[in-house]
Amino acid sequence: MTLSIIQARVPGAAPPPPVLHGPARLPATEAPRALVAGIGFRHATSADEILALVAEGLRQADLPSAHLAALATAADRAGDRAIRDAAEALGVPLVAIGVEALREAGRRVVTRSVRIEALRGVGSLAEAAALAAAGPDGRLVLPRIASAGATCALAASGDALPS
């Protein structure tokens, strides 16, 4: 499977340059997907740690992995091997969220990290990435959870999943 990286943007902002493109289409026989896992991670984090954290998030939200539509992270981290390998292992595209889109979605996060707020201007990178990728009507299904080197939050588009 070829990995897709999609650049999210704030409505009205200039379109960003494309990052990577490729076919990451779902077979028609798969269950509908509506869920985005936002991921924040440190440079030394492995794909296995990200995968374990996503699995734990889905378990905590009591949602099947078939609902997972994408991973999302900050655009400047989307080229990192660990996040790309995690997306590929899950069979979902990777959504690269630009700074403006992160900050816009950051207004809706529910958890706050002083460190990430100082570095990124948002309280939770994972929550902001998930919300930005889910769109303006997206809602958090699972606030940020953390492992030693990563954070994960789950968001759904509008009413795509039951409350």
Tab-separated table of C-alpha atoms in Angstrom:
chain	number	residue	atom	x	y	z
A	1	MET	CA	0.000	0.000	0.000
A	2	THR	CA	1.289	3.471	-0.844
A	3	LEU	CA	1.046	6.002	1.940
A	4	SER	CA	-0.839	9.251	1.361
A	5	ILE	CA	-0.025	12.423	3.198
A	6	ILE	CA	-2.697	15.063	2.907
A	7	GLN	CA	-2.033	18.642	3.923
A	8	ALA	CA	-4.951	19.977	6.000
A	9	ARG	CA	-5.563	23.715	5.955
A	10	VAL	CA	-7.702	26.392	7.516
A	11	PRO	CA	-10.579	27.517	5.248
A	12	GLY	CA	-9.687	30.768	3.507
A	13	ALA	CA	-5.939	30.209	3.873
A	14	ALA	CA	-3.668	29.840	0.870
A	15	PRO	CA	-3.429	26.233	-0.273
A	16	PRO	CA	-0.343	24.442	1.031
A	17	PRO	CA	2.125	22.721	-1.274
A	18	PRO	CA	1.511	19.008	-1.724
A	19	VAL	CA	3.637	16.748	0.421
A	20	LEU	CA	3.211	13.164	-0.854
A	21	HIS	CA	0.406	11.538	-2.778
A	22	GLY	CA	-0.537	7.977	-3.473
A	23	PRO	CA	-3.448	5.595	-3.583
A	24	ALA	CA	-4.638	4.763	-0.080
A	25	ARG	CA	-8.139	3.748	-1.067
A	26	LEU	CA	-10.212	1.351	0.991
A	27	PRO	CA	-11.659	-1.768	-0.601
A	28	ALA	CA	-15.447	-1.419	-1.003
A	29	THR	CA	-15.985	-4.428	1.253
A	30	GLU	CA	-14.496	-2.820	4.382
A	31	ALA	CA	-16.607	-1.349	7.177
A	32	PRO	CA	-17.250	2.390	6.969
A	33	ARG	CA	-14.456	4.450	8.471
A	34	ALA	CA	-15.072	7.725	10.256
A	35	LEU	CA	-12.448	8.014	12.975
A	36	VAL	CA	-9.132	9.899	12.999
A	37	ALA	CA	-6.329	9.174	15.465
A	38	GLY	CA	-4.311	12.301	16.184
A	39	ILE	CA	-0.732	11.462	17.134
A	40	GLY	CA	1.962	13.481	18.857
A	41	PHE	CA	5.324	11.804	19.354
A	42	ARG	CA	8.954	12.323	20.271
A	43	HIS	CA	11.705	11.701	17.714
A	44	ALA	CA	12.872	8.419	19.289
A	45	THR	CA	9.370	6.901	19.369
A	46	SER	CA	8.921	3.661	17.422
A	47	ALA	CA	6.092	2.695	15.110
A	48	ASP	CA	5.291	-0.167	17.503
A	49	GLU	CA	4.741	2.284	20.353
A	50	ILE	CA	2.424	4.399	18.179
A	51	LEU	CA	0.520	1.291	17.072
A	52	ALA	CA	0.123	0.096	20.661
A	53	LEU	CA	-1.153	3.508	21.738
A	54	VAL	CA	-3.690	3.664	18.886
A	55	ALA	CA	-4.891	0.165	19.819
A	56	GLU	CA	-5.232	1.242	23.447
A	57	GLY	CA	-7.173	4.354	22.400
A	58	LEU	CA	-9.580	2.283	20.324
A	59	ARG	CA	-9.963	-0.136	23.242
A	60	GLN	CA	-10.700	2.696	25.687
A	61	ALA	CA	-13.237	4.222	23.276
A	62	ASP	CA	-14.756	0.754	22.713
A	63	LEU	CA	-14.475	1.153	18.943
A	64	PRO	CA	-13.326	-1.404	16.376
A	65	SER	CA	-10.214	-0.681	14.363
A	66	ALA	CA	-12.378	-0.896	11.208
A	67	HIS	CA	-13.645	2.615	12.024
A	68	LEU	CA	-10.130	4.103	11.836
A	69	ALA	CA	-9.913	6.267	8.698
A	70	ALA	CA	-6.554	8.011	9.173
A	71	LEU	CA	-3.679	9.006	11.407
A	72	ALA	CA	-2.993	12.728	11.713
A	73	THR	CA	0.027	14.603	13.008
A	74	ALA	CA	1.836	17.912	12.613
A	75	ALA	CA	3.061	18.495	9.042
A	76	ASP	CA	6.661	18.907	10.181
A	77	ARG	CA	6.585	15.388	11.708
A	78	ALA	CA	4.636	13.602	8.952
A	79	GLY	CA	7.820	12.533	7.173
A	80	ASP	CA	9.129	10.679	10.243
A	81	ARG	CA	9.594	6.963	9.577
A	82	ALA	CA	7.740	5.845	12.748
A	83	ILE	CA	4.458	7.616	11.947
A	84	ARG	CA	4.623	6.626	8.282
A	85	ASP	CA	5.260	2.990	9.201
A	86	ALA	CA	2.401	3.061	11.731
A	87	ALA	CA	-0.038	4.432	9.140
A	88	GLU	CA	1.102	1.851	6.624
A	89	ALA	CA	0.727	-0.983	9.142
A	90	LEU	CA	-2.808	0.202	9.912
A	91	GLY	CA	-3.630	0.551	6.224
A	92	VAL	CA	-4.752	4.168	6.573
A	93	PRO	CA	-3.530	7.453	5.104
A	94	LEU	CA	-1.425	9.875	7.112
A	95	VAL	CA	-2.826	13.401	7.318
A	96	ALA	CA	-0.216	16.154	7.737
A	97	ILE	CA	-1.751	19.091	9.602
A	98	GLY	CA	-0.270	22.536	9.001
A	99	VAL	CA	0.486	24.987	11.810
A	100	GLU	CA	-2.526	27.231	11.143
A	101	ALA	CA	-4.938	24.295	11.048
A	102	LEU	CA	-3.455	22.924	14.299
A	103	ARG	CA	-3.903	26.255	16.036
A	104	GLU	CA	-7.446	26.654	14.719
A	105	ALA	CA	-8.417	23.187	15.962
A	106	GLY	CA	-6.416	23.828	19.141
A	107	ARG	CA	-9.215	26.095	20.333
A	108	ARG	CA	-11.322	22.953	20.837
A	109	VAL	CA	-8.856	20.748	22.738
A	110	VAL	CA	-9.805	19.646	26.238
A	111	THR	CA	-6.399	18.777	27.707
A	112	ARG	CA	-3.367	20.991	28.131
A	113	SER	CA	0.337	20.271	28.179
A	114	VAL	CA	2.408	23.290	29.181
A	115	ARG	CA	5.357	21.890	27.204
A	116	ILE	CA	3.381	21.369	23.977
A	117	GLU	CA	1.587	24.682	24.364
A	118	ALA	CA	4.981	26.427	24.539
A	119	LEU	CA	6.369	24.468	21.564
A	120	ARG	CA	3.291	24.274	19.327
A	121	GLY	CA	0.789	26.873	20.499
A	122	VAL	CA	-1.833	24.203	21.263
A	123	GLY	CA	-2.648	22.408	24.499
A	124	SER	CA	-2.586	18.961	22.918
A	125	LEU	CA	-1.018	18.180	19.569
A	126	ALA	CA	-2.814	14.814	19.392
A	127	GLU	CA	-6.237	16.365	20.032
A	128	ALA	CA	-5.652	19.306	17.678
A	129	ALA	CA	-4.429	17.015	14.873
A	130	ALA	CA	-7.397	14.660	15.282
A	131	LEU	CA	-9.903	17.523	15.345
A	132	ALA	CA	-8.330	19.300	12.374
A	133	ALA	CA	-8.380	16.125	10.287
A	134	ALA	CA	-11.975	15.352	11.313
A	135	GLY	CA	-13.100	18.756	10.033
A	136	PRO	CA	-14.975	21.715	11.496
A	137	ASP	CA	-17.797	19.509	12.821
A	138	GLY	CA	-15.394	16.949	14.258
A	139	ARG	CA	-15.666	16.025	17.898
A	140	LEU	CA	-13.348	14.263	20.300
A	141	VAL	CA	-14.292	10.661	20.946
A	142	LEU	CA	-11.291	10.083	23.216
A	143	PRO	CA	-9.191	12.883	24.727
A	144	ARG	CA	-5.419	12.529	24.735
A	145	ILE	CA	-3.869	9.416	26.202
A	146	ALA	CA	-0.120	8.978	26.498
A	147	SER	CA	2.667	6.437	26.447
A	148	ALA	CA	6.315	7.156	27.222
A	149	GLY	CA	6.985	8.775	23.828
A	150	ALA	CA	3.632	9.451	22.185
A	151	THR	CA	0.134	10.821	22.637
A	152	CYS	CA	-3.060	9.780	20.878
A	153	ALA	CA	-6.548	11.278	20.673
A	154	LEU	CA	-9.517	10.109	18.632
A	155	ALA	CA	-11.956	12.376	16.792
A	156	ALA	CA	-14.927	11.677	14.524
A	157	SER	CA	-16.497	13.804	11.838
A	158	GLY	CA	-19.821	15.284	12.958
A	159	ASP	CA	-22.286	12.563	13.873
A	160	ALA	CA	-20.349	9.817	12.081
A	161	LEU	CA	-20.140	7.655	15.208
A	162	PRO	CA	-22.603	7.234	18.065
A	163	SER	CA	-21.943	9.224	21.256
